[in-house]
Coordinates of C-alpha atoms in Angstrom, one line a residue:
X8 CA 136.7 36.4 26.4
X9 CA 133.0 37.4 26.6
X10 CA 132.9 36.7 30.3
X11 CA 136.0 38.8 30.8
X12 CA 134.5 41.7 28.9
X13 CA 131.3 41.4 31.0
X14 CA 133.4 41.4 34.2
X15 CA 135.2 44.5 33.1
X16 CA 132.0 46.2 32.2
X17 CA 130.5 45.2 35.6
X18 CA 133.6 46.6 37.3
X19 CA 133.2 49.9 35.5
X20 CA 129.6 50.2 36.5
X21 CA 130.5 49.3 40.1
X22 CA 133.2 51.9 40.1
X23 CA 130.8 54.5 38.8
X24 CA 128.3 53.7 41.6
X25 CA 131.0 53.8 44.3
X26 CA 132.2 57.2 43.0
X27 CA 128.6 58.6 42.9
X28 CA 129.5 61.3 45.4
X29 CA 132.6 62.4 43.5
X30 CA 132.5 66.1 42.7
X31 CA 134.6 65.5 39.6
X32 CA 132.2 62.9 38.2
X33 CA 129.3 65.2 38.8
X34 CA 131.2 68.0 37.1
X35 CA 131.8 65.7 34.1
X36 CA 128.1 64.9 33.8
X37 CA 127.1 68.6 33.8
X38 CA 129.9 69.2 31.3
X39 CA 128.5 66.6 28.9
X40 CA 124.9 67.9 29.4
X41 CA 125.9 71.5 28.5
X42 CA 127.9 70.2 25.6
X43 CA 125.0 68.4 24.1
X44 CA 122.6 71.2 24.7
X45 CA 124.8 73.8 23.0
X46 CA 125.8 71.6 20.2
X47 CA 122.1 71.2 19.4
X48 CA 121.7 74.9 19.9
X49 CA 124.3 75.9 17.4
X50 CA 124.4 73.0 14.9
X51 CA 121.2 74.4 13.3
X52 CA 122.7 77.9 12.8
X53 CA 124.3 77.2 9.4
X54 CA 121.7 74.6 8.4
X55 CA 118.3 76.3 9.0
X56 CA 118.7 79.5 6.9
X57 CA 119.9 77.6 3.9
X58 CA 117.5 74.7 4.4
X59 CA 114.4 77.0 4.7
X60 CA 115.6 79.0 1.7
X61 CA 115.8 75.9 -0.4
X62 CA 112.4 74.7 0.8
X63 CA 110.8 78.1 -0.2
X64 CA 112.6 78.1 -3.5
X65 CA 111.6 74.5 -4.3
X66 CA 108.0 75.3 -3.5
X67 CA 108.1 78.4 -5.8
X68 CA 109.6 76.4 -8.7
X69 CA 106.9 73.7 -8.3
X70 CA 104.2 76.3 -8.4
X71 CA 105.7 78.0 -11.4
X72 CA 106.2 74.7 -13.3
X73 CA 102.6 73.8 -12.6
X74 CA 101.4 77.2 -13.9
X75 CA 103.6 77.1 -17.0
X76 CA 102.6 73.5 -17.8
X77 CA 99.0 74.7 -18.0
X78 CA 99.7 77.9 -19.9
X79 CA 102.7 77.3 -22.1
X80 CA 103.9 74.7 -24.6
X81 CA 105.3 71.5 -23.3
X82 CA 108.9 72.4 -24.2
X83 CA 108.9 75.3 -21.8
X84 CA 108.5 73.0 -18.8
X85 CA 111.6 71.0 -19.7
X86 CA 113.6 74.2 -20.3
X87 CA 113.0 75.2 -16.6
X88 CA 113.9 71.9 -15.2
X89 CA 117.2 71.8 -17.1
X90 CA 118.2 75.2 -15.6
X91 CA 117.1 74.4 -12.0
X92 CA 119.3 73.0 -9.2
X93 CA 118.4 72.3 -5.6
X94 CA 120.1 75.4 -4.2
X95 CA 118.7 78.3 -6.3
X96 CA 116.2 79.2 -8.9
X97 CA 117.8 80.3 -12.2
X98 CA 114.8 80.1 -14.5
X99 CA 113.2 83.2 -16.0
X100 CA 110.4 84.1 -18.4
X101 CA 112.9 84.4 -21.2
X102 CA 113.3 80.7 -21.2
X103 CA 109.6 79.8 -21.0
X104 CA 108.5 81.0 -24.3
X105 CA 110.8 78.9 -26.5
X106 CA 108.8 76.0 -28.1
X107 CA 112.0 74.3 -29.3
X108 CA 113.7 71.5 -27.5
X109 CA 116.3 72.7 -24.8
X110 CA 119.8 73.0 -26.0
X111 CA 122.4 71.2 -23.8
X112 CA 124.4 73.8 -21.9
X113 CA 127.9 74.7 -23.0
X114 CA 130.9 74.4 -20.7
X115 CA 130.8 78.1 -20.1
X116 CA 127.2 78.0 -19.1
X117 CA 127.8 75.0 -16.8
X118 CA 130.7 76.9 -15.1
X119 CA 128.5 79.9 -14.6
X120 CA 125.7 77.9 -13.1
X121 CA 128.1 76.2 -10.7
X122 CA 129.6 79.6 -9.6
X123 CA 126.3 81.2 -9.2
X124 CA 124.9 78.4 -7.0
X125 CA 126.6 80.1 -4.0
X126 CA 124.8 83.4 -4.7
X127 CA 121.0 83.5 -4.0
X128 CA 119.1 84.9 -6.9
X129 CA 116.2 86.4 -4.9
X130 CA 117.7 88.9 -2.5
X131 CA 114.3 90.2 -1.4
X132 CA 113.2 86.7 -0.4
X133 CA 116.5 86.2 1.4
X134 CA 115.9 89.3 3.5
X135 CA 112.5 88.0 4.3
X136 CA 114.1 84.9 5.7
X137 CA 115.6 87.0 8.5
X138 CA 112.3 87.2 10.4
X139 CA 111.4 83.6 9.7
X140 CA 114.7 82.2 10.9
X141 CA 114.9 84.6 13.8
X142 CA 111.5 83.5 15.1
X143 CA 112.5 79.8 14.9
X144 CA 115.8 80.4 16.7
X145 CA 114.1 82.5 19.3
X146 CA 111.5 79.9 20.1
X147 CA 113.9 77.7 22.1
X148 CA 115.0 80.6 24.3
X149 CA 111.4 81.8 24.7
X150 CA 110.1 78.5 25.9
X151 CA 113.1 78.1 28.2
X152 CA 112.4 81.6 29.5
X153 CA 108.9 80.6 30.5
X154 CA 110.0 77.2 31.9
X155 CA 112.9 78.4 34.1
X156 CA 110.8 80.0 36.9
X157 CA 109.1 76.6 37.5
X158 CA 112.3 74.5 37.3
X159 CA 114.3 76.5 39.8
X160 CA 111.8 76.1 42.8
X161 CA 111.2 72.5 41.7
X162 CA 114.8 71.6 42.2
X163 CA 114.6 72.9 45.7
X164 CA 111.7 70.4 46.4
X165 CA 112.8 67.3 44.6
X166 CA 116.6 67.8 44.1
X167 CA 118.7 68.2 41.0
X168 CA 119.0 64.5 39.8
X169 CA 115.5 64.0 38.4
X170 CA 115.2 67.4 36.5
X171 CA 118.6 66.9 34.8
X172 CA 117.6 63.4 33.7
X173 CA 114.3 64.7 32.4
X174 CA 116.3 67.3 30.5
X175 CA 118.2 64.5 28.8
X176 CA 115.0 62.7 27.7
X177 CA 113.4 65.8 26.2
X178 CA 116.7 66.8 24.5
X179 CA 116.9 63.3 22.9
X180 CA 113.3 63.7 21.5
X181 CA 114.1 67.1 20.2
X182 CA 117.2 65.9 18.4
X183 CA 115.3 63.1 16.7
X184 CA 112.6 65.6 15.6
X185 CA 115.3 67.8 14.1
X186 CA 116.8 64.9 12.2
X187 CA 113.5 63.9 10.4
X188 CA 111.5 67.2 10.2
X189 CA 111.0 68.6 6.7
X190 CA 108.7 71.5 7.3
X191 CA 109.0 74.8 9.1
X192 CA 106.2 73.9 11.6
X193 CA 108.0 70.7 12.8
X194 CA 111.3 72.4 13.0
X195 CA 109.7 75.1 15.1
X196 CA 108.2 72.5 17.4
X197 CA 111.5 70.7 17.8
X198 CA 113.3 74.0 18.6
X199 CA 110.6 74.8 21.2
X200 CA 110.8 71.4 22.8
X201 CA 114.5 71.8 23.1
X202 CA 113.9 74.9 25.3
X203 CA 112.2 72.7 28.0
X204 CA 115.0 70.2 28.0
X205 CA 117.6 72.9 28.1
X206 CA 115.9 74.5 31.1
X207 CA 116.0 71.3 33.1
X208 CA 119.6 70.5 32.2
X209 CA 121.2 74.0 32.8
X210 CA 119.3 75.0 35.9
X211 CA 119.7 71.6 37.7
X212 CA 123.3 71.3 36.5
X213 CA 124.5 74.6 37.7
X214 CA 122.6 74.3 41.0
X215 CA 124.2 70.8 41.5
X216 CA 127.7 72.2 41.0
X217 CA 127.1 75.2 43.3
X218 CA 125.8 72.8 46.0
X219 CA 128.8 70.4 46.0
X220 CA 131.5 73.1 45.4
X221 CA 130.8 75.4 48.4
X222 CA 134.1 77.2 48.4
X223 CA 133.8 80.4 46.3
X224 CA 137.1 80.0 44.4
X225 CA 136.6 76.3 43.8
X226 CA 133.1 77.0 42.6
X227 CA 134.3 79.5 40.1
X228 CA 136.8 77.1 38.8
X229 CA 134.2 74.3 38.5
X230 CA 131.7 76.5 36.8
X231 CA 134.4 77.7 34.4
X232 CA 135.0 74.0 33.5
X233 CA 131.3 73.4 33.1
X234 CA 131.0 76.4 30.9
X235 CA 133.8 74.9 28.9
X236 CA 131.3 72.2 27.9
X237 CA 129.0 75.0 26.7
X238 CA 131.9 76.6 24.9
X239 CA 132.9 73.3 23.3
X240 CA 129.3 72.8 22.1
X241 CA 129.3 76.3 20.6
X242 CA 132.7 75.7 19.1
X243 CA 131.9 72.4 17.4
X244 CA 128.3 73.0 16.6
X245 CA 128.4 75.5 13.6
X246 CA 131.3 74.0 11.6
X247 CA 130.2 70.5 12.4
X248 CA 126.6 71.3 11.2
X249 CA 127.7 73.2 8.1
X250 CA 130.2 70.6 6.9
X251 CA 127.9 67.6 7.6
X252 CA 124.9 69.4 5.9
X253 CA 126.9 70.3 2.8
X254 CA 128.5 66.9 2.2
X255 CA 126.2 64.4 4.0
X256 CA 122.8 65.9 4.5
X257 CA 120.6 67.4 7.2
X258 CA 119.8 64.2 9.1
X259 CA 123.3 63.0 9.8
X260 CA 124.5 65.7 12.4
X261 CA 121.4 65.2 14.5
X262 CA 121.7 61.5 14.6
X263 CA 125.2 61.8 15.9
X264 CA 124.0 64.2 18.6
X265 CA 121.3 61.6 19.5
X266 CA 124.0 59.0 20.2
X267 CA 125.8 61.6 22.4
X268 CA 122.5 62.1 24.3
X269 CA 122.2 58.4 24.9
X270 CA 125.7 58.3 26.4
X271 CA 124.9 61.1 28.8
X272 CA 121.6 59.6 29.8
X273 CA 123.2 56.2 30.6
X274 CA 125.9 58.0 32.8
X275 CA 123.2 59.9 34.7
X276 CA 121.2 56.7 35.3
X277 CA 124.3 54.9 36.8
X278 CA 125.7 57.8 38.8
X279 CA 122.9 60.2 39.8
X280 CA 120.1 57.6 40.3
X281 CA 117.4 60.1 39.1
X282 CA 114.6 57.9 40.5
X283 CA 115.4 59.2 44.0
X284 CA 113.9 62.4 45.3
X285 CA 116.4 64.4 47.4
X286 CA 115.0 67.8 48.4
X287 CA 117.2 70.5 49.8
X288 CA 117.7 70.4 53.6
X289 CA 116.6 74.0 54.0
X290 CA 114.0 76.1 52.3
X291 CA 115.5 78.5 49.7
X292 CA 114.9 82.2 49.2
X293 CA 111.7 82.8 47.2
X294 CA 112.3 83.4 43.5
X295 CA 110.6 86.8 43.6
X296 CA 112.8 88.0 46.4
X297 CA 115.9 87.1 44.5
X298 CA 114.5 88.9 41.4
X299 CA 114.2 92.1 43.4
X300 CA 117.8 92.0 44.5
X301 CA 119.6 94.8 42.5
X302 CA 122.9 93.1 42.5
X303 CA 121.5 89.8 41.1
X304 CA 119.7 91.9 38.5
X305 CA 123.0 93.6 37.4
X306 CA 124.7 90.2 37.1
X307 CA 121.8 88.8 35.2
X308 CA 121.8 91.9 32.9
X309 CA 125.4 91.4 32.0
X310 CA 124.7 87.8 31.1
X311 CA 121.7 88.8 29.0
X312 CA 123.2 91.7 27.0
X313 CA 126.6 90.0 26.6
X314 CA 125.0 86.9 25.0
X315 CA 122.5 88.9 23.1
X316 CA 125.3 90.0 20.8
X317 CA 126.1 86.5 19.5
X318 CA 122.4 85.7 19.6
X319 CA 121.6 88.5 17.1
X320 CA 124.5 87.3 14.9
X321 CA 123.4 83.7 14.7
X322 CA 120.4 84.1 12.4
X323 CA 121.5 87.3 10.6
X324 CA 125.2 86.8 9.9
X325 CA 124.7 83.7 7.6
X326 CA 122.1 85.6 5.6
X327 CA 124.3 88.7 5.4
X328 CA 127.2 86.5 4.2
X329 CA 125.0 84.8 1.5
X330 CA 123.9 88.3 0.4
X331 CA 127.2 90.1 0.3
X332 CA 129.9 87.4 0.1
X333 CA 128.1 84.7 -1.9
X334 CA 129.3 82.4 0.9
X335 CA 129.1 78.6 0.5
X336 CA 127.1 76.4 2.9
X337 CA 130.2 75.2 4.8
X338 CA 131.4 78.8 5.3
X339 CA 128.2 79.8 7.0
X340 CA 129.1 77.7 10.1
X341 CA 132.9 78.1 9.9
X342 CA 132.4 81.9 10.3
X343 CA 131.5 81.3 13.9
X344 CA 134.6 79.1 14.6
X345 CA 136.8 82.0 15.8
X346 CA 134.1 83.1 18.3
X347 CA 133.7 79.5 19.5
X348 CA 137.4 78.9 20.0
X349 CA 137.9 82.2 21.8
X350 CA 134.9 81.5 24.1
X351 CA 136.4 78.2 25.1
X352 CA 139.7 79.9 25.8
X353 CA 138.0 82.7 27.7
X354 CA 136.0 80.5 30.0
X355 CA 138.9 78.3 30.9
X356 CA 141.3 81.3 31.6
X357 CA 138.9 83.5 33.5
X358 CA 137.2 80.7 35.5
X359 CA 140.1 81.1 37.9
X360 CA 141.7 84.4 36.9
X361 CA 138.4 86.4 37.4
X362 CA 138.4 85.5 41.1
X363 CA 141.9 87.0 41.5
X364 CA 141.4 90.1 39.5
X365 CA 137.8 90.8 40.6
X366 CA 134.8 89.3 38.8
X367 CA 133.2 92.7 38.5
X368 CA 136.3 94.1 36.6
X369 CA 136.5 91.0 34.4
X370 CA 132.8 91.4 33.4
X371 CA 133.1 95.2 32.8
X372 CA 136.1 94.7 30.5
X373 CA 134.3 91.8 28.7
X374 CA 131.2 93.9 28.0
X375 CA 133.2 96.7 26.5
X376 CA 135.2 94.3 24.3
X377 CA 131.9 92.7 23.1
X378 CA 130.5 96.0 22.2
X379 CA 133.5 97.1 20.1
X380 CA 133.9 93.7 18.5
X381 CA 130.4 93.4 17.2
X382 CA 130.6 97.0 15.8
X383 CA 133.6 95.8 13.7
X384 CA 131.8 92.7 12.2
X385 CA 130.0 94.5 9.3
X386 CA 133.4 95.9 8.0
X387 CA 134.5 92.5 6.9
X388 CA 134.6 92.0 3.1
X389 CA 135.0 88.2 3.1
X390 CA 135.1 85.3 5.5
X391 CA 138.7 86.1 6.5
X392 CA 137.7 89.6 7.7
X393 CA 135.3 88.0 10.2
X394 CA 138.1 86.2 12.1
X395 CA 139.3 89.0 14.4
X396 CA 136.0 90.6 15.4
X397 CA 134.3 87.2 15.9
X398 CA 137.3 86.1 18.0
X399 CA 136.9 89.2 20.2
X400 CA 133.2 88.6 20.6
X401 CA 133.6 85.0 21.8
X402 CA 136.6 85.8 24.1
X403 CA 134.7 88.7 25.7
X404 CA 131.5 86.7 26.3
X405 CA 133.6 84.0 27.9
X406 CA 134.9 86.7 30.3
X407 CA 131.4 87.8 31.2
X408 CA 129.9 84.3 31.6
X409 CA 132.8 82.9 33.7
X410 CA 132.6 85.9 36.0
X411 CA 128.8 86.3 36.4
X412 CA 127.8 82.6 36.8
X413 CA 129.9 82.1 39.9
X414 CA 129.0 85.5 41.3
X415 CA 125.3 84.4 41.2
X416 CA 126.1 81.7 43.8
X417 CA 128.3 84.1 45.7
X418 CA 125.5 86.7 46.0
X419 CA 123.1 84.0 47.3
X420 CA 125.7 82.9 49.9
X421 CA 126.3 86.5 51.0
X422 CA 122.8 88.0 50.9
X423 CA 120.3 85.1 51.0
X424 CA 120.0 81.4 51.9
X425 CA 122.5 79.1 50.3
X426 CA 120.1 77.1 48.0
X427 CA 121.0 77.6 44.4
X428 CA 118.2 76.3 42.2
X429 CA 116.3 79.6 42.0
X430 CA 119.3 81.9 41.5
X431 CA 120.6 79.8 38.6
X432 CA 117.1 79.8 37.2
X433 CA 117.4 83.6 37.1
X434 CA 120.8 83.3 35.5
X435 CA 119.4 81.0 32.9
X436 CA 116.4 83.3 32.3
X437 CA 118.9 86.1 31.6
X438 CA 120.8 83.9 29.2
X439 CA 117.5 82.9 27.5
X440 CA 116.3 86.5 27.3
X441 CA 119.4 87.3 25.3
X442 CA 118.8 84.3 22.9
X443 CA 115.0 85.0 22.7
X444 CA 115.1 88.8 22.1
X445 CA 118.3 88.7 20.1
X446 CA 117.1 86.6 17.1
X447 CA 113.5 87.8 17.1
X448 CA 114.4 91.6 17.4
X449 CA 117.6 91.2 15.4
X450 CA 115.9 89.6 12.4
X451 CA 113.4 92.4 12.2
X452 CA 116.0 95.1 12.6
X453 CA 118.3 93.5 10.0
X454 CA 115.4 93.3 7.5
X455 CA 114.4 97.0 8.0
X456 CA 117.6 98.9 8.5
X457 CA 120.3 96.4 7.6
X458 CA 122.8 94.1 9.4
X459 CA 125.5 96.8 9.9
X460 CA 123.1 99.0 11.9
X461 CA 122.0 96.0 13.9
X462 CA 125.5 95.3 15.0
X463 CA 126.1 99.0 15.9
X464 CA 123.0 99.1 18.1
X465 CA 123.8 96.0 20.2
X466 CA 127.4 97.1 20.4
X467 CA 126.5 100.5 21.9
X468 CA 124.0 98.8 24.4
X469 CA 126.8 96.5 25.7
X470 CA 129.3 99.4 26.1
X471 CA 126.7 101.5 28.0
X472 CA 125.8 98.6 30.3
X473 CA 129.4 97.9 31.3
X474 CA 129.8 100.5 34.0
X475 CA 127.0 99.0 36.1
X476 CA 129.3 96.1 36.9
X477 CA 131.2 98.4 39.2
X478 CA 128.3 97.9 41.7
X479 CA 129.3 94.3 42.0
X480 CA 132.8 95.2 43.3
X481 CA 131.8 95.0 47.0
X482 CA 128.1 94.0 47.5
X483 CA 126.8 94.2 51.0
X484 CA 125.7 91.1 52.8
X485 CA 123.1 90.3 55.4
X486 CA 124.1 91.6 58.9
X487 CA 123.5 88.2 60.6
X488 CA 125.7 86.4 58.0
X489 CA 128.5 89.0 58.4
X490 CA 128.2 88.6 62.2
X491 CA 128.6 84.9 62.0
X492 CA 131.5 85.1 59.6
X493 CA 133.3 87.7 61.8
X494 CA 132.7 86.0 65.1
X495 CA 136.2 85.2 66.4
X496 CA 134.9 83.1 69.3
X497 CA 133.6 80.5 66.9
X498 CA 135.8 77.4 67.0
X499 CA 134.8 76.1 63.6
X500 CA 136.7 77.4 60.6
X501 CA 134.4 79.9 58.7
X502 CA 134.6 81.2 55.2
X503 CA 134.5 84.9 54.6
X504 CA 133.5 85.9 51.1
X505 CA 134.7 89.0 49.2
X506 CA 134.8 90.0 45.6
X507 CA 138.6 89.6 45.6
X508 CA 139.1 86.4 47.5
X509 CA 138.2 84.0 50.2
X510 CA 139.5 84.3 53.8
X511 CA 139.3 81.8 56.6
X512 CA 139.1 82.2 60.4
X513 CA 139.4 79.8 63.2
X514 CA 140.8 76.3 63.3
X515 CA 141.3 74.1 60.2
X516 CA 138.1 72.2 60.5
X517 CA 136.0 71.8 57.4
X518 CA 134.0 68.5 57.4
X519 CA 131.8 69.4 54.4
X520 CA 134.2 67.9 51.9
X521 CA 134.6 64.5 53.6
X522 CA 131.8 62.9 51.6
X523 CA 133.1 64.0 48.2
X524 CA 136.9 63.7 48.0

């Protein structure tokens, strides 16, 4: 039986190697890479605010106990310990002056302590956590923002295989650090390291898809599926993290993600052969030239401001829920579940539909819906009131991402050289700016003027930006590319791009798919 199993395993590996050029297999690898990246991105959302608050509270209690053990009678120290649990600090000076032995709590007191464990006692300290948590969340996107301009041109020189595998290695190291870090400094370092790995995975992955799916409609469908991996990571991450943290502990969810990373790395080794350097056949448009293109900037702006809404909610919504709803740990992550589900639905629906209805219109409607949805979030009185606005936020962001990601590749085909590493570096920079500025600025705004005003501001910004998407309705192309596409004397079948569809001229001759299907 052992030999038979080995033969089956060998056959599987052989099949994977033979299907190395399959576009579907490459799409699956990118799907898993984005799934892992975004699960690690969001699994910390419900864990970190509560974990850091508990660390600070534990440190305060230790300092107070040390101080009271030196100043007060011995009995006061025991009284504090009997009233303290791992979640909150319930001790006060009224208990520290009693020299008598502590009285066992009555059933009424025990029930009160259990109910109050969901409500933080120090609201001022909880508000201060906004900035601390926001800076930690923003560190990943900030590092990714700095790394992206180097990864994009690098993929043009050495290909996509090696960078995406390097992204897996760095992501695995970051996941292990998250599992065993017990201080703010180490958590900050792990989050920052994740930014480097995420930059490699997302830029190389999107560029690889754009290079093998050359048809505009097929590319939109493929990128929509790949974004489904992102959506699934966002969907599973928060509830998975909160439930595991509440019932198992902090380490368990990260160890599970580490096993997922190993699976993706093994698949990349077999299929992509990342030891080979495969540069692009032609030199791509310089990154600076692409960044000066106003149409690329509009598409990047839509990605940035659309995702900034959810990025601002990630560090501030759990703290606001703890403050106003006395939410339990598992509820802090489950609150994001409607947004995650609707994002998954939105990316799968509009990956294909946006091409038919016009990607510019899809993005415009999405930006408006994002704006109104986030404005409605603070009106919720309990976790059930968050379902509808969060669903709207996720669905609308799915509309924006599934429209603007393909249009980035389309703009390069139409106006520049069809090499995609740099343009998807810009797309990822825009995504990262939303997740870098969102938590850092959002945490400060929430601390100073409150969470409701924070949601109102970002909602208005999204609504005001939406009309700019009209400029993407019919972007002009390079004259020489238009001349080639419109040349009726050309015997080869050519592809003419437009914002509404793809049109073909000439005979049915399209050899570029022969190596993949």
